[in-house]
Amino acid sequence: MFAKKKKPTPAISTASLPDIVFMLLFFFMVTTVMREVDLKVKLSPPEATEVQKLENKSLVDYVYIGPPMDQKKFGTEPRIQLNDDYATISDIRPFIEAKRATRDEQLIPKLTTSLKVDKETKMGIISDVKQELRKAQALKINYSSREGKEKK
Amino acid sequence: MGRNKRAIPEINASSMADIAFLLLIFFLVTTTMDTDWGIARLLPPPDENKQEDQVKIKERNVFVVLVNANNQLLVEGELLDISQLKEKAIDFISNPGNKENLPEKIHVSPSEAKQQISILKGGNTPAAAEEMAKWQNRLKTAEVVGDYWESKQVISLQNDRGTSYETYIKVQNELAAAYRNLREKMAMEKFNKKFDQLEKAQADAIKEVYAQRISEAEPKNVAGK
């Protein structure tokens, strides 16, 4: 009988592979935001439906509050984190003032402080922080929260 | 002699993909796609002179929300589930039945506002100036939306130091939702549009009618060490 001649399967051309990869690369390069700080506290933000987007990230300062990552070393009590380090209530005012000093004068009223707080935290520590922010005249705040679905 | 021209060798591009992959993986790992969302609030300025700030507000105009350390809500003296808070707040803010125990409302129309302004023009006390500014604001609003009722509502939110942040945000969220609902409704009635599709002047006027007035009580020092 006629033995079928085996045709060698043609190699798939990979010439367009770099193009595809470059396209993905550019997408990620454009959308990327480098993480500015190493989180030292655990954060799981609460959910809310009435959330607004935080515009203009360069005008936002972050205050993190939550239980420490390293619970063996620092215990389980919620801690405040400013920049890269744990802080206490009294550090908040110098922190805000230092951040303010780096910005243009006319932008100061637009500065927002974003409170990124773990949902299990008690309000006591947050009230203290809010009092400090009031004293520092950082009145615009934002309670960071995830966008949740509206329950009907 | 004439050297024979050598063809320029083609650059081998097969490693291009590898390089690009490497970069891609780097950006994949470092990327954080989170855009920040949250509930925006304005803190009251610190009060240096406490006495001056004590404005008396009638009890019927205040919607008291208390949250205790067990995350239970006491709204206007009754225990309430968080899911009912929004309805209750909407009812309070708008006071549709003009009930005696819900906030007072004042009727505002452009002509009334003009009349009030002309009456107030004579006075030159600080109180009159304040009242004047209020009526000028109302006139501006009434010129956009027409006649409306302004409710003298204030929401007072007070929480314990032991309240969880999650509950606090839920309460804030429900109250914000109540205001948004009312604004949305008014936008539909007056302009037949959704609130975020309004022009700025219209949106501002509606915001003025249903102004968010959530006051948080000064934290009391309970058993402070």
XYZ file of C-alpha atoms in Angstrom:
377
model
C 0.000 0.000 0.000
C 0.963 3.595 -0.096
C 2.869 4.417 2.990
C 2.059 8.014 3.799
C 5.056 10.179 3.680
C 5.558 11.830 7.007
C 5.734 15.532 6.496
C 7.907 17.282 9.063
C 5.709 19.660 11.120
C 6.764 23.182 10.353
C 8.210 25.092 13.278
C 5.891 27.740 14.664
C 7.336 31.076 13.926
C 8.246 32.916 17.111
C 9.149 36.074 15.352
C 6.151 37.948 16.776
C 6.778 36.778 20.314
C 8.935 39.771 21.247
C 6.198 42.060 19.968
C 3.591 40.453 22.158
C 5.830 40.478 25.174
C 6.769 44.093 24.576
C 3.138 45.051 24.400
C 2.484 43.435 27.769
C 5.642 44.995 29.117
C 4.538 48.484 28.149
C 1.120 47.922 29.657
C 2.613 46.975 33.000
C 5.178 49.732 32.847
C 2.473 52.312 32.381
C 0.094 50.990 35.004
C 2.688 50.223 37.600
C 2.887 52.121 40.824
C 5.871 51.280 42.887
C 5.082 50.472 46.450
C 6.484 53.327 48.476
C 6.608 51.770 51.879
C 7.075 48.377 53.368
C 4.000 47.618 55.330
C 4.803 46.593 58.835
C 1.225 46.295 59.947
C -1.458 43.952 58.724
C -4.167 45.715 56.841
C -7.502 44.469 55.771
C -9.569 47.522 55.010
C -13.319 47.609 55.670
C -15.851 47.634 52.888
C -18.017 50.581 51.978
C -20.265 51.601 49.128
C -20.016 55.384 49.278
C -16.384 55.500 48.329
C -14.638 58.148 46.325
C -11.449 57.796 44.409
C -8.409 59.428 45.891
C -7.248 61.798 43.210
C -3.731 62.996 42.843
C -1.657 60.625 44.879
C 1.180 63.078 45.254
C -1.009 65.094 47.613
C -1.839 62.219 49.901
C -0.065 61.191 53.065
C -0.721 57.821 54.579
C -1.150 56.774 58.151
C -1.317 53.046 58.679
C -2.861 51.490 61.747
C -3.136 47.791 62.409
C -1.698 44.841 64.275
C 2.041 44.337 63.649
C 3.204 41.779 61.114
C 5.772 40.357 63.464
C 3.539 39.456 66.346
C 6.236 37.620 68.281
C 8.327 40.711 68.519
C 5.764 43.476 68.752
C 2.681 41.853 70.205
C -0.832 42.032 68.816
C -1.862 45.529 69.867
C -2.572 47.771 66.855
C 0.339 50.043 66.028
C 0.682 53.161 63.978
C 3.046 53.170 61.044
C 4.328 56.342 59.427
C 6.681 56.102 56.494
C 8.673 52.940 57.101
C 8.571 52.728 60.838
C 6.341 52.241 63.799
C 5.388 55.473 65.455
C 3.484 56.787 68.396
C 0.674 59.296 68.616
C 3.098 62.123 69.333
C 4.957 61.495 66.068
C 1.968 62.363 63.944
C 2.222 66.106 64.167
C 5.931 66.276 63.229
C 5.179 63.823 60.414
C 2.431 65.985 58.952
C 4.542 69.113 59.301
C 7.521 67.459 57.650
C 5.363 66.299 54.761
C 3.890 69.738 54.431
C 7.300 71.352 54.232
C 8.105 69.347 51.116
C 5.126 70.651 49.185
C 4.319 73.851 47.413
C 2.621 76.407 49.560
C -0.518 76.727 47.476
C -1.026 72.986 47.512
C -1.155 72.722 51.285
C -4.927 73.159 51.582
C -5.388 70.293 49.147
C -3.367 67.820 51.161
C -5.283 64.780 52.256
C -4.396 62.300 54.922
C -5.464 58.802 54.138
C -6.103 56.582 57.105
C -5.443 52.999 56.189
C -6.764 51.108 59.116
C -7.371 47.457 59.749
C -11.032 46.756 60.293
C -10.504 44.959 63.579
C -8.926 48.021 65.170
C -10.717 49.708 68.021
C -11.777 53.327 67.634
C -9.756 54.517 70.645
C -6.459 54.742 68.816
C -8.169 56.211 65.757
C -9.802 58.942 67.819
C -6.403 59.823 69.218
C -4.953 60.022 65.738
C -7.838 62.188 64.573
C -7.314 64.555 67.475
C -3.647 64.875 66.553
C -4.538 65.528 62.929
C -6.936 68.250 63.996
C -4.215 69.880 66.040
C -1.891 69.675 63.053
C -4.568 71.314 60.904
C -4.659 68.316 58.583
C -8.414 68.355 58.317
C -9.016 66.582 55.048
C -8.997 62.902 55.735
C -10.005 59.811 53.899
C -10.955 56.521 55.478
C -9.473 54.056 53.077
C -11.886 51.266 52.288
C -12.569 48.718 49.640
C -15.452 49.199 47.333
C -18.159 46.806 48.402
C -21.304 45.706 46.683
C -24.485 47.435 47.665
C -26.834 45.105 49.421
C -30.338 45.297 48.151
C 42.554 44.098 -5.858
C 39.166 45.101 -4.699
C 38.094 43.556 -1.446
C 34.875 41.775 -1.865
C 32.265 43.452 0.276
C 31.258 41.384 3.216
C 27.566 41.373 3.970
C 26.815 42.939 7.327
C 25.884 40.047 9.582
C 22.329 40.191 10.854
C 22.009 40.866 14.533
C 20.670 37.885 16.321
C 17.371 38.945 17.857
C 16.436 35.690 19.463
C 17.435 36.915 22.923
C 15.202 39.966 22.581
C 12.266 37.956 23.829
C 14.225 36.841 26.860
C 15.164 40.384 27.761
C 11.638 41.566 27.329
C 10.336 38.693 29.406
C 12.716 39.535 32.176
C 11.533 43.132 32.249
C 7.933 42.031 32.026
C 8.293 39.767 35.011
C 9.969 42.522 36.981
C 7.072 44.892 36.375
C 4.528 42.182 37.012
C 5.995 41.591 40.423
C 6.438 45.199 41.481
C 3.107 46.403 40.203
C 0.344 47.240 42.595
C -2.780 48.011 40.726
C -4.671 49.344 43.677
C -6.239 52.685 43.216
C -7.142 54.141 46.522
C -10.758 54.415 47.425
C -12.222 55.659 50.609
C -14.763 57.754 52.422
C -13.720 61.381 52.457
C -14.437 63.366 55.593
C -13.541 66.769 56.909
C -12.432 67.066 60.497
C -13.580 70.062 62.501
C -10.823 72.578 63.198
C -9.343 72.383 66.665
C -11.309 74.565 69.050
C -9.100 76.944 70.916
C -11.960 78.838 72.483
C -14.400 76.239 73.557
C -17.102 78.484 74.967
C -17.775 80.299 71.750
C -18.430 77.188 69.791
C -21.310 75.951 71.859
C -24.240 76.626 69.642
C -27.507 75.490 71.037
C -29.352 73.184 68.707
C -32.866 72.075 69.410
C -33.188 68.459 70.294
C -35.608 67.719 67.499
C -33.008 68.816 64.959
C -30.378 66.378 66.109
C -30.189 62.787 65.033
C -28.167 61.047 67.689
C -26.298 57.910 66.760
C -24.435 56.178 69.532
C -22.246 53.148 68.993
C -21.051 51.202 71.983
C -18.068 48.935 72.544
C -20.117 45.906 71.493
C -20.813 47.561 68.153
C -24.490 48.048 68.911
C -26.318 51.099 67.700
C -28.553 53.359 69.699
C -30.322 55.694 67.344
C -32.540 58.402 68.788
C -32.895 56.353 71.971
C -33.737 53.013 70.430
C -31.670 49.981 69.627
C -31.374 49.624 65.885
C -29.767 47.265 63.463
C -27.245 48.814 61.113
C -29.310 47.815 58.091
C -32.146 50.043 59.255
C -29.984 53.079 59.835
C -30.167 54.418 56.292
C -33.971 54.423 56.123
C -34.178 56.066 59.497
C -31.654 58.745 58.542
C -33.451 59.477 55.282
C -36.704 59.833 57.145
C -35.063 62.160 59.633
C -33.273 64.386 57.149
C -36.216 64.921 54.831
C -38.986 64.770 57.455
C -41.663 64.174 54.819
C -44.596 64.311 57.213
C -43.513 67.507 58.982
C -43.562 65.650 62.243
C -43.018 67.473 65.500
C -40.170 65.293 66.664
C -38.258 65.476 63.400
C -36.232 68.518 62.314
C -37.691 71.894 61.540
C -37.793 72.944 57.962
C -37.825 76.363 56.461
C -39.284 77.163 53.137
C -36.966 78.935 50.724
C -37.927 80.590 47.488
C -36.035 83.288 45.591
C -38.514 86.016 46.544
C -38.478 85.064 50.214
C -34.717 85.039 50.249
C -34.556 88.484 48.652
C -37.014 89.801 51.201
C -34.981 88.419 54.093
C -31.813 89.907 52.681
C -33.385 93.349 52.424
C -34.588 93.103 56.025
C -31.173 92.002 57.243
C -29.349 94.763 55.378
C -30.043 97.242 58.197
C -28.392 95.248 60.966
C -24.675 95.342 61.465
C -24.176 92.938 64.320
C -22.027 89.853 63.666
C -25.110 87.667 64.078
C -26.957 89.589 61.394
C -23.989 89.300 59.062
C -23.941 85.565 59.586
C -27.649 85.289 58.939
C -27.191 87.461 55.873
C -24.537 85.147 54.465
C -26.835 82.196 55.035
C -29.697 83.818 53.167
C -27.444 84.859 50.313
C -26.410 81.248 50.020
C -30.014 80.153 50.035
C -30.883 82.688 47.365
C -28.150 81.283 45.158
C -29.472 77.791 45.700
C -33.102 78.732 45.160
C -32.253 80.423 41.898
C -31.060 77.096 40.580
C -33.512 74.601 42.032
C -36.519 76.823 42.679
C -38.538 76.531 45.881
C -37.313 74.055 48.422
C -37.485 73.136 52.048
C -34.341 73.410 54.050
C -34.117 70.998 56.913
C -32.226 72.076 59.996
C -30.903 68.581 60.449
C -27.677 67.713 62.173
C -26.432 64.194 62.667
C -24.453 63.593 65.777
C -22.273 60.531 65.814
C -20.669 59.322 68.949
C -18.690 56.190 69.417
C -16.970 54.403 72.210
C -13.222 53.868 72.275
C -13.962 50.179 72.047
C -16.072 50.381 68.904
C -14.508 48.506 66.036
C -13.369 50.451 63.027
C -15.417 48.243 60.753
C -18.640 49.228 62.485
C -17.654 52.862 62.502
C -17.082 52.804 58.753
C -20.373 51.018 58.220
C -22.206 53.716 60.134
C -20.412 56.476 58.236
C -21.216 54.670 55.034
C -24.911 54.325 55.807
C -25.183 57.988 56.707
C -23.391 59.012 53.532
C -25.704 56.703 51.602
C -28.732 58.399 53.143
C -27.577 61.800 51.916
C -26.730 60.420 48.525
C -30.146 58.826 48.181
C -31.885 62.095 48.942
C -29.693 64.018 46.525
C -30.281 61.419 43.856
C -34.024 61.676 44.379
C -34.008 65.443 44.215
C -31.879 65.434 41.064
C -34.427 63.143 39.459
C -37.358 65.311 40.530
C -35.941 68.685 39.650
C -33.780 68.007 36.629
C -34.774 64.498 35.599
C -31.145 63.439 35.577
C -28.870 61.361 37.709
C -26.929 63.299 40.284
C -23.523 62.762 38.697
C -24.810 63.864 35.319
C -25.845 67.296 36.581
C -24.012 70.455 35.799
C -21.812 71.776 38.542
C -24.142 74.585 39.582
C -27.068 72.204 39.844
C -25.101 69.617 41.779
C -23.808 72.277 44.149
C -27.310 73.574 44.750
C -28.588 70.114 45.588
C -25.635 69.538 47.849
C -26.600 72.764 49.577
C -30.183 71.585 50.096
C -29.093 68.279 51.562
C -25.863 69.396 53.171
C -23.954 66.696 54.962
C -23.851 67.778 58.530
C -22.351 64.937 60.472
C -20.830 66.103 63.666
C -18.687 63.810 65.686
C -18.667 64.379 69.373
C -15.400 65.291 71.020
C -14.065 62.057 72.386
C -14.686 61.933 76.066
C -11.961 60.742 78.286
C -13.539 57.779 79.919
C -11.364 56.238 82.580
C -8.320 57.848 81.022
C -5.083 56.882 82.641
